[in-house]
CSV table of C-alpha atoms in Angstrom, one decimal:
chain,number,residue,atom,x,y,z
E,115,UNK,CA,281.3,237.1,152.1
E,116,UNK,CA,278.2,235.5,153.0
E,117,UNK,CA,276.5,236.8,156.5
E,118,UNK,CA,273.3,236.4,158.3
E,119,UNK,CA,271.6,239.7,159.4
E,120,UNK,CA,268.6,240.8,161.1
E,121,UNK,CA,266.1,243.9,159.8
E,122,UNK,CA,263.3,245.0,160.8
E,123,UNK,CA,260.7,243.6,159.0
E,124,UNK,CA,257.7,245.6,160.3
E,125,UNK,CA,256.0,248.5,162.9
E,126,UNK,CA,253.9,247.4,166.0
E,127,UNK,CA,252.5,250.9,165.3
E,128,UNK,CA,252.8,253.5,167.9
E,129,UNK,CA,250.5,251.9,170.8
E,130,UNK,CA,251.2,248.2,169.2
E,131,UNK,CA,252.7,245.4,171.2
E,132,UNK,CA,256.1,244.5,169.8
E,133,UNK,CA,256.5,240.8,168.3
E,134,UNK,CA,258.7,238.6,167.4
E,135,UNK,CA,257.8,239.0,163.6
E,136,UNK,CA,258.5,242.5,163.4
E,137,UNK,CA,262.3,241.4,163.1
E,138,UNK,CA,263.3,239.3,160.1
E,139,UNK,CA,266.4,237.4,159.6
E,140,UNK,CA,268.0,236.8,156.1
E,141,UNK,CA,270.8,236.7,154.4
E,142,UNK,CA,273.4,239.1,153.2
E,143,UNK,CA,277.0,240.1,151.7
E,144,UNK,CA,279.7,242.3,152.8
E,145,UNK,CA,282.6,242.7,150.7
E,146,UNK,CA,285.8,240.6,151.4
E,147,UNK,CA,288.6,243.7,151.9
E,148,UNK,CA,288.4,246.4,153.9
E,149,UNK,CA,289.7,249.8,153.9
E,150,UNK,CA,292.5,252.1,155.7
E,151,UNK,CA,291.2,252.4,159.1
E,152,UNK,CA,288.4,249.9,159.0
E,153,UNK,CA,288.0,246.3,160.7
E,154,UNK,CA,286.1,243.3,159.9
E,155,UNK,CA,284.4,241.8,163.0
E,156,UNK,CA,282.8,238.5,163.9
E,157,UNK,CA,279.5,239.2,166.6
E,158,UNK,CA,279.6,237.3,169.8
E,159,UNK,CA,276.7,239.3,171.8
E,160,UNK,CA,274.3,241.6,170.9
E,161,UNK,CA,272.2,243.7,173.5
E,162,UNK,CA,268.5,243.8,173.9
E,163,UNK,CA,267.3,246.6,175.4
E,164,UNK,CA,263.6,248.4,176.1
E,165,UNK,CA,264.0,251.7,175.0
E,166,UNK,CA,264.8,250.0,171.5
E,167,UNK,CA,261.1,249.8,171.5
E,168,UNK,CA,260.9,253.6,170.7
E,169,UNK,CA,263.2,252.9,167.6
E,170,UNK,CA,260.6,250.3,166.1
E,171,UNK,CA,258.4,253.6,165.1
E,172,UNK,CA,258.9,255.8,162.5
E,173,UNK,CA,259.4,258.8,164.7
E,174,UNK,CA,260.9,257.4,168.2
E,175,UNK,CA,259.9,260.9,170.1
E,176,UNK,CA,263.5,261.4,170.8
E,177,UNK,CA,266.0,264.0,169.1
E,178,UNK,CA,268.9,261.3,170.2
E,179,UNK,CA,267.6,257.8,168.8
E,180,UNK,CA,267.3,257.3,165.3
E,181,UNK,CA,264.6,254.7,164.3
E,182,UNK,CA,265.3,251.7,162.5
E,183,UNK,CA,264.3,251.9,158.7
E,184,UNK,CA,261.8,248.7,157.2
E,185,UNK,CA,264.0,246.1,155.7
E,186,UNK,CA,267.7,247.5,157.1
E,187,UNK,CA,269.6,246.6,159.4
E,188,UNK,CA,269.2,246.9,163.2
E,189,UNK,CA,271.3,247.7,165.6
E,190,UNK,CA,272.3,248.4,169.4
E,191,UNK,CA,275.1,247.8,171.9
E,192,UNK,CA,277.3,244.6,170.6
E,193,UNK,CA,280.7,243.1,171.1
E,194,UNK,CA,282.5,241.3,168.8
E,195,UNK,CA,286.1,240.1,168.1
E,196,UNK,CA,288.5,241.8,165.3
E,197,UNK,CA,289.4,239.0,162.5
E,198,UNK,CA,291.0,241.5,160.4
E,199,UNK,CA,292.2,245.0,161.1
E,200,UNK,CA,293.7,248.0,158.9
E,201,UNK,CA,293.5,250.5,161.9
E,202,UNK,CA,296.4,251.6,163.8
E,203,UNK,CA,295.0,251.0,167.6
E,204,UNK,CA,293.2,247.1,166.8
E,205,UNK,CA,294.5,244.4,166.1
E,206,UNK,CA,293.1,240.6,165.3
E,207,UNK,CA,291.7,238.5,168.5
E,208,UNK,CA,290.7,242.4,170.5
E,209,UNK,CA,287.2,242.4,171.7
E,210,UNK,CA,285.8,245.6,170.9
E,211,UNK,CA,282.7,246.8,171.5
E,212,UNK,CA,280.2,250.3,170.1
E,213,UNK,CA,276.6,251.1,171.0
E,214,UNK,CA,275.9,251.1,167.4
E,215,UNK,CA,276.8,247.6,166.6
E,216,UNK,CA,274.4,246.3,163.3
E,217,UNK,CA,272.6,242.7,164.2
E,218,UNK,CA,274.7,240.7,161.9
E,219,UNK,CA,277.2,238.0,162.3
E,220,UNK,CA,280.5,239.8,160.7
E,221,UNK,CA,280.3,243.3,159.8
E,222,UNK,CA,282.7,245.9,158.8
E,223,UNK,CA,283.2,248.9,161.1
E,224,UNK,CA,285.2,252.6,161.6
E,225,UNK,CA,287.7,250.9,163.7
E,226,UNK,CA,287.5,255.2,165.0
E,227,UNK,CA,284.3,254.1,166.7
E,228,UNK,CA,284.6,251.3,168.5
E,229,UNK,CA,285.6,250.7,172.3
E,230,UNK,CA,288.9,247.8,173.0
E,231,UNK,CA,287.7,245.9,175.9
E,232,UNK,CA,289.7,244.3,178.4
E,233,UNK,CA,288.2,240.7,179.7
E,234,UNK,CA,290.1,240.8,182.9
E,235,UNK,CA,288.2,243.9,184.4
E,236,UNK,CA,285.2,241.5,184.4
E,237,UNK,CA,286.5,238.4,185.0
E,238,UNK,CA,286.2,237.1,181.6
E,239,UNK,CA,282.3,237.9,181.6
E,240,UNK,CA,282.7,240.1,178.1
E,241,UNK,CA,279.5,240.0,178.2
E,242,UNK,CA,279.3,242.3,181.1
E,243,UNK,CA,279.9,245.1,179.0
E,244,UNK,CA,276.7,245.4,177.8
E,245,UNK,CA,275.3,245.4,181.2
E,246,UNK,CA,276.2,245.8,184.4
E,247,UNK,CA,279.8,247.4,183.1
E,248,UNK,CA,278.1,249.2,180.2
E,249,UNK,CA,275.7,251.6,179.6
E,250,UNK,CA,273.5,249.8,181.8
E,251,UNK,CA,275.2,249.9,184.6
E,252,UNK,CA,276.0,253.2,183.4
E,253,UNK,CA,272.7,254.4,183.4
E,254,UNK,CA,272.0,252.7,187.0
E,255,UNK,CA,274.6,253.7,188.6
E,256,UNK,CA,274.9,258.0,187.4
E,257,UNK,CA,271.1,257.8,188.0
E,258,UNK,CA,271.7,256.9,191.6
E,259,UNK,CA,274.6,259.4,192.0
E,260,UNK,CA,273.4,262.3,189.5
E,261,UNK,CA,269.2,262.5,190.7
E,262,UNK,CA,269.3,260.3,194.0
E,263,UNK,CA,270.8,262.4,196.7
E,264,UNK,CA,271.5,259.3,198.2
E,265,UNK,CA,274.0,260.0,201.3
E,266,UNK,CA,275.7,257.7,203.6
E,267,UNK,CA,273.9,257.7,207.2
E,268,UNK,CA,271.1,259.9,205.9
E,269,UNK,CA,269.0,256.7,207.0
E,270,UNK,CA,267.0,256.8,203.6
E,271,UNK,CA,265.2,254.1,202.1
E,272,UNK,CA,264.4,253.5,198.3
E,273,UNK,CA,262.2,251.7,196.4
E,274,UNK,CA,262.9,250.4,192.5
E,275,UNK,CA,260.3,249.3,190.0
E,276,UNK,CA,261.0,247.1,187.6
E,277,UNK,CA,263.2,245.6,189.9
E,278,UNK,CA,264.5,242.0,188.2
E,279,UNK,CA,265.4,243.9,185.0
E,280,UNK,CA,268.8,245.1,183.9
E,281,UNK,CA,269.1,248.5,185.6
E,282,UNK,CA,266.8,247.8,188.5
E,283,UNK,CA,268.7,245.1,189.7
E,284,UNK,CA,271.5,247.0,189.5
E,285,UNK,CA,270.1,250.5,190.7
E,286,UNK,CA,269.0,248.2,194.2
E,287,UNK,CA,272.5,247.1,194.9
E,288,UNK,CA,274.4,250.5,193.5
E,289,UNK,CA,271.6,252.3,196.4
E,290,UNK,CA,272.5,250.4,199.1
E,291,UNK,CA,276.1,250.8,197.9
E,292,UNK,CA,276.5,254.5,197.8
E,293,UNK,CA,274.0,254.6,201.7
E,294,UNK,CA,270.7,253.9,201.1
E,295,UNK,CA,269.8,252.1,204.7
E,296,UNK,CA,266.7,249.9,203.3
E,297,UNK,CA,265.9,249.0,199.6
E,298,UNK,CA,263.1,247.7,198.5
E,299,UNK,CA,262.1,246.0,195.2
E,300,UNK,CA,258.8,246.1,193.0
E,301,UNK,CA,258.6,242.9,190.4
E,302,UNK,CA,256.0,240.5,189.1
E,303,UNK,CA,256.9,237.1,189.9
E,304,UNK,CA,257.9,235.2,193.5
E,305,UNK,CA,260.6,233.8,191.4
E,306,UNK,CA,261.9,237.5,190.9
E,307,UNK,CA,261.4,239.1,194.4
E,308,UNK,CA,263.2,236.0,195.8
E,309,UNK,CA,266.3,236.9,193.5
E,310,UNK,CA,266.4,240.4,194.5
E,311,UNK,CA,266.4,239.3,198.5
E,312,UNK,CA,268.6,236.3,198.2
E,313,UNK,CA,271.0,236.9,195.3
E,314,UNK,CA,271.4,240.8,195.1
E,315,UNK,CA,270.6,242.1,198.9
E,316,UNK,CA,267.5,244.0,198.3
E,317,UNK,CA,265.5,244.3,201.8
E,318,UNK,CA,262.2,243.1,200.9
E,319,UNK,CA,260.9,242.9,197.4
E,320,UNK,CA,256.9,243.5,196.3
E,321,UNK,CA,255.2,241.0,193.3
E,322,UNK,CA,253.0,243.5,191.6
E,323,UNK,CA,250.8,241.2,190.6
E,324,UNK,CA,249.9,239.7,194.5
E,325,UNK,CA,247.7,241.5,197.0
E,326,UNK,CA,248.0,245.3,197.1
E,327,UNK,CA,251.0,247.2,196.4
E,328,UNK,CA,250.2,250.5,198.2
E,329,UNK,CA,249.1,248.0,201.4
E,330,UNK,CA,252.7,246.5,200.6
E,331,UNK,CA,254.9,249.3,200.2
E,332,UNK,CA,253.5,250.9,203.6
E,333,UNK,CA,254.4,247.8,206.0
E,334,UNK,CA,258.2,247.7,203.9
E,335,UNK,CA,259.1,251.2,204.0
E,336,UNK,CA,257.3,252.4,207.1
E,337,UNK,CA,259.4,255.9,206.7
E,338,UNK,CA,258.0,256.6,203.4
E,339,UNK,CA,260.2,256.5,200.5
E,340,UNK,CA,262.9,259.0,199.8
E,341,UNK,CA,264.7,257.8,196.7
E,342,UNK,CA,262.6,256.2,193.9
E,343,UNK,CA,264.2,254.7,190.6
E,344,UNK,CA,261.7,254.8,187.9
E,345,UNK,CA,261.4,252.5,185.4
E,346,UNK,CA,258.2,251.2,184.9
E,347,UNK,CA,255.9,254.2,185.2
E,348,UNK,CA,251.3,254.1,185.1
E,349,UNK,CA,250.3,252.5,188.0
E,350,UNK,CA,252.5,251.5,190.0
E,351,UNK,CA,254.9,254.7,189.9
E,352,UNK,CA,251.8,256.4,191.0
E,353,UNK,CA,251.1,254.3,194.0
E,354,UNK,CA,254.8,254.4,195.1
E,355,UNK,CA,255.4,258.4,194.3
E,356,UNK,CA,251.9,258.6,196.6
E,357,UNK,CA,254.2,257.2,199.7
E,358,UNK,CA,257.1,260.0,199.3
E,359,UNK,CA,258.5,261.8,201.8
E,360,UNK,CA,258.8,265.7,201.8
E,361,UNK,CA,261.8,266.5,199.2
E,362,UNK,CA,262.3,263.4,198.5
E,363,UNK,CA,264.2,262.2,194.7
E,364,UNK,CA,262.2,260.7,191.8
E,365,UNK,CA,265.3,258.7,189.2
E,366,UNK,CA,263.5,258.8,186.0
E,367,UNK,CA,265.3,256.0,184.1
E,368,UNK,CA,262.0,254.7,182.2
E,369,UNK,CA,258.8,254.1,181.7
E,370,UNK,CA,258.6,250.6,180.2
E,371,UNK,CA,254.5,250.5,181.0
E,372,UNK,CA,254.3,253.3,178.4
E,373,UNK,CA,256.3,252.3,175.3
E,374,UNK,CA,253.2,250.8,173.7
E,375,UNK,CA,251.2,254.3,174.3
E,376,UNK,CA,251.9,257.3,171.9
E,377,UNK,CA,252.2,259.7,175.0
E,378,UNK,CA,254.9,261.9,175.6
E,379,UNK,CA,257.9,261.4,177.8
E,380,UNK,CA,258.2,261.5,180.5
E,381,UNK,CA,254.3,260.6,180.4
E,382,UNK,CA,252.2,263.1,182.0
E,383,UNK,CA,251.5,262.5,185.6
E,384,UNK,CA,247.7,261.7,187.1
E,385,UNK,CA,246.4,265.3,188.5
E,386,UNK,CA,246.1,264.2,192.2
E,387,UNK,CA,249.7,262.4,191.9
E,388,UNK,CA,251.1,265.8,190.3
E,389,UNK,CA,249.5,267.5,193.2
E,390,UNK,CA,251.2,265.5,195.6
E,391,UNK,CA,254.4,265.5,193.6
E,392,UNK,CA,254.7,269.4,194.1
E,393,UNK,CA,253.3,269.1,197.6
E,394,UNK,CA,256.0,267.5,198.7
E,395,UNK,CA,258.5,269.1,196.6
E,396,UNK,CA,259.7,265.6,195.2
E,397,UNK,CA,261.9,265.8,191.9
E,398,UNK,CA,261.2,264.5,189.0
E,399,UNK,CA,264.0,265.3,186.4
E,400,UNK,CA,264.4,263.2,183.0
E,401,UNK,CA,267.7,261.7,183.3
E,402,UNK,CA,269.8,260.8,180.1
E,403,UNK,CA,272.9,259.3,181.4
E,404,UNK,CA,274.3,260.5,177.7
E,405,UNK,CA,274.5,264.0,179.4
E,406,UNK,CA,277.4,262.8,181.9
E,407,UNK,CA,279.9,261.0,179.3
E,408,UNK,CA,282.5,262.7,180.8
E,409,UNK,CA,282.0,260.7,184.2
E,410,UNK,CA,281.6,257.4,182.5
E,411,UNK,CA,285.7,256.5,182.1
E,412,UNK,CA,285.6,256.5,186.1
E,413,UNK,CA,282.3,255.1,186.6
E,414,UNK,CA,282.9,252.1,184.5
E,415,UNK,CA,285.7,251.0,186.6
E,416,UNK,CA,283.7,251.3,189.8
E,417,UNK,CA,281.0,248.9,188.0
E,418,UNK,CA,284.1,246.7,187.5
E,419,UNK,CA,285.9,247.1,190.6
E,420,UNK,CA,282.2,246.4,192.5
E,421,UNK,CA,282.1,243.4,190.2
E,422,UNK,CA,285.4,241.8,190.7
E,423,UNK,CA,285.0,242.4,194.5
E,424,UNK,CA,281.2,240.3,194.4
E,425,UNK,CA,279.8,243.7,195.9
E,426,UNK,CA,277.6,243.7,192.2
E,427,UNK,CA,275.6,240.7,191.6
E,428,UNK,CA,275.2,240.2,187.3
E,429,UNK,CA,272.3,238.4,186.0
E,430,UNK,CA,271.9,237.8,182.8
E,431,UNK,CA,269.3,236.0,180.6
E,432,UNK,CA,271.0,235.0,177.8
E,433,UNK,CA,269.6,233.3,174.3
E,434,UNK,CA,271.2,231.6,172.0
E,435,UNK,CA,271.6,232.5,168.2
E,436,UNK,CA,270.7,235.7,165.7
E,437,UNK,CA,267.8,233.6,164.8
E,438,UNK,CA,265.6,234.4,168.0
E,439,UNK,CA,266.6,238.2,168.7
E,440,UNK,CA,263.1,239.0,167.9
E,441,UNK,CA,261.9,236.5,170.5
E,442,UNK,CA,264.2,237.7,172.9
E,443,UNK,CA,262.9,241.6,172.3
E,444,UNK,CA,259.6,240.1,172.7
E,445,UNK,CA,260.1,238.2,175.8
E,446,UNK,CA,262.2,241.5,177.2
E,447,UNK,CA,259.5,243.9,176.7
E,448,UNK,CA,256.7,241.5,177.9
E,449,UNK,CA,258.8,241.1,181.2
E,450,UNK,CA,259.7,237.5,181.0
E,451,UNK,CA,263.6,237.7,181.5
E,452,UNK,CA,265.4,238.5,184.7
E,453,UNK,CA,268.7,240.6,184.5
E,454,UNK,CA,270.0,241.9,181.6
E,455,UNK,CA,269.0,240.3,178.1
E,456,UNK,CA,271.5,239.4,175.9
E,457,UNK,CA,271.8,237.3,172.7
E,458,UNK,CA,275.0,235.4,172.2
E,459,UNK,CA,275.8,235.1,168.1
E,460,UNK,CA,278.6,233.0,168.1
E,461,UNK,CA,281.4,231.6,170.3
């Protein structure tokens, strides 16, 4: 059988900028049976997410992320729809889904490893499973419970960075959901800070890129800050961990400013933030929401149940075809997209 795949064509290099040539679409074959326990699978959406950016290198840093090999296949969260099945527990039309899900249009899987789906618990939005009810949503909402400390009526306010992307957006709404009294948003367009206020219920929201962010942050969150999900890092982490209160809670989800640095990770911080950092006894934990899989059955259907109830606004940007998945990891990484970037394959 003939299929269309996408490989990875070539490194940015450590501190390079990812492009849209570094992916390479072609075409392939898979065979035409399958065996015991195995499905065939037609693609329907494929995830784009920034920490594939550490998989681009030849060694991603990480001891739980494999990197992508020159000229194979990549791959990354997906769902698909079964066309033909020889294991027991799927059969043909179930949507399935697997964080390991190669960028090509039909593949052949471990039926063993991949994740039935049930459209209803998200409205029909399957593509909701690789965001705000997958392991982004995941990610947002164990960071929240897991490093936050957040506590209903404990009057605390938090701040997100990288507010209009996948897990910010949703980290703002899942703090104000679980107590957090004000919450306050960090992104780099007026476009974006007016979707975090108007669509998703953020207090106030702070374009980077106007005026000064320190000046900002003090006249929003005139009690200082006590929760902070991370995920941009550099600058503007430093200015915000700068305005934290006494034990206050540092969510270290990412640092999306450093993925084109060879530093380590967490990066390092600046002496006089560190300083203050320890001062103030804030934590500052890496968080690997990996490390709680055995919460994620229960914490899956909260994300849906917030979702079904309208309590969790989902935005996606979504673009159409294989063909432009290097476009769209592109335009992810160099902040263009709002919500949670997705490519849709075929319908």
């Amino acid at each position: 059988m003939i299929i269309q795949r996408v490989v990875l064509n070539s490194r940015p290099g450590k501190n390079g900028v990812p492009v849209a040539e570094n992916f390479r679409l072609e075409q392939s074959t898979i065979v035409d049976t399958i065996q015991a326990g195995q499905v065939r699978v037609r693609t329907l959406y494929l995830s784009v997410d920034p920490y594939m950016r550490c998989r681009m290198n030849e060694d991603t840093g990480s001891d739980y992320l494999l990197p992508w090999q020159l000229s194979e296949v990549a791959d990354g969260g997906g769902i698909g729809v079964v066309e033909e099945s020889k294991h027991d527990n799927l059969a043909k039309g179930d949507f399935v889904t697997s964080f390991s899900w190669p960028w090509q249009t039909v593949a052949i899987l471990d039926g063993s490893l991949l994740q039935k789906l049930v459209p209803q618990l998200v409205n029909g939005h399957l593509s909701y499973f690789l965001g705000a009810a997958g392991m982004t949503g995941l990610t947002a909402l164990l960071g929240v419970r897991e490093k936050g400390h957040v506590a209903v009526g404990a009057n605390q306010t938090m701040v997100v960075s990288g507010a209009a992307g996948a897990c910010g957006s949703l980290a703002g709404q899942i703090g104000r959901l679980e107590g957090c009294s004000r919450v306050v948003g960090i992104a780099g367009t007026d476009e974006k800070c007016s979707i975090l206020v108007q669509e998703m219920g953020f207090d106030a929201a702070v374009n980077y890129k106007k005026g000064n962010v320190a000046e900002q942050l003090r006249e929003l969150c005139p009690g200082g800050v006590d929760v902070y999900f991370d995920n941009v890092g550099g600058d503007i982490s430093d200015t915000v961990i700068s305005q934290m209160n006494q034990n206050s809670h540092i969510i270290l989800c990412g640092q999306i400013s450093q993925y084109n640095k060879d530093v380590p990770y967490p990066p390092p911080l600046p002496p006089d933030i560190e300083k203050i950092q320890k001062e103030r006894n804030i934590t500052r934990e890496r968080f690997l929401v990996l490390n709680y899989m055995d919460k994620q059955e229960a914490s899956i259907l909260q994300l849906c149940q917030w979702i079904q109830e309208g309590k969790l606004k989902v935005r996606e940007t979504v673009v159409e075809g294989l063909a432009n998945i290097g476009a769209a990891f592109q335009s992810m990484m160099n902040g263009g997209n709002i919500g949670k970037q997705i490519v849709s394959v075929s319908k």
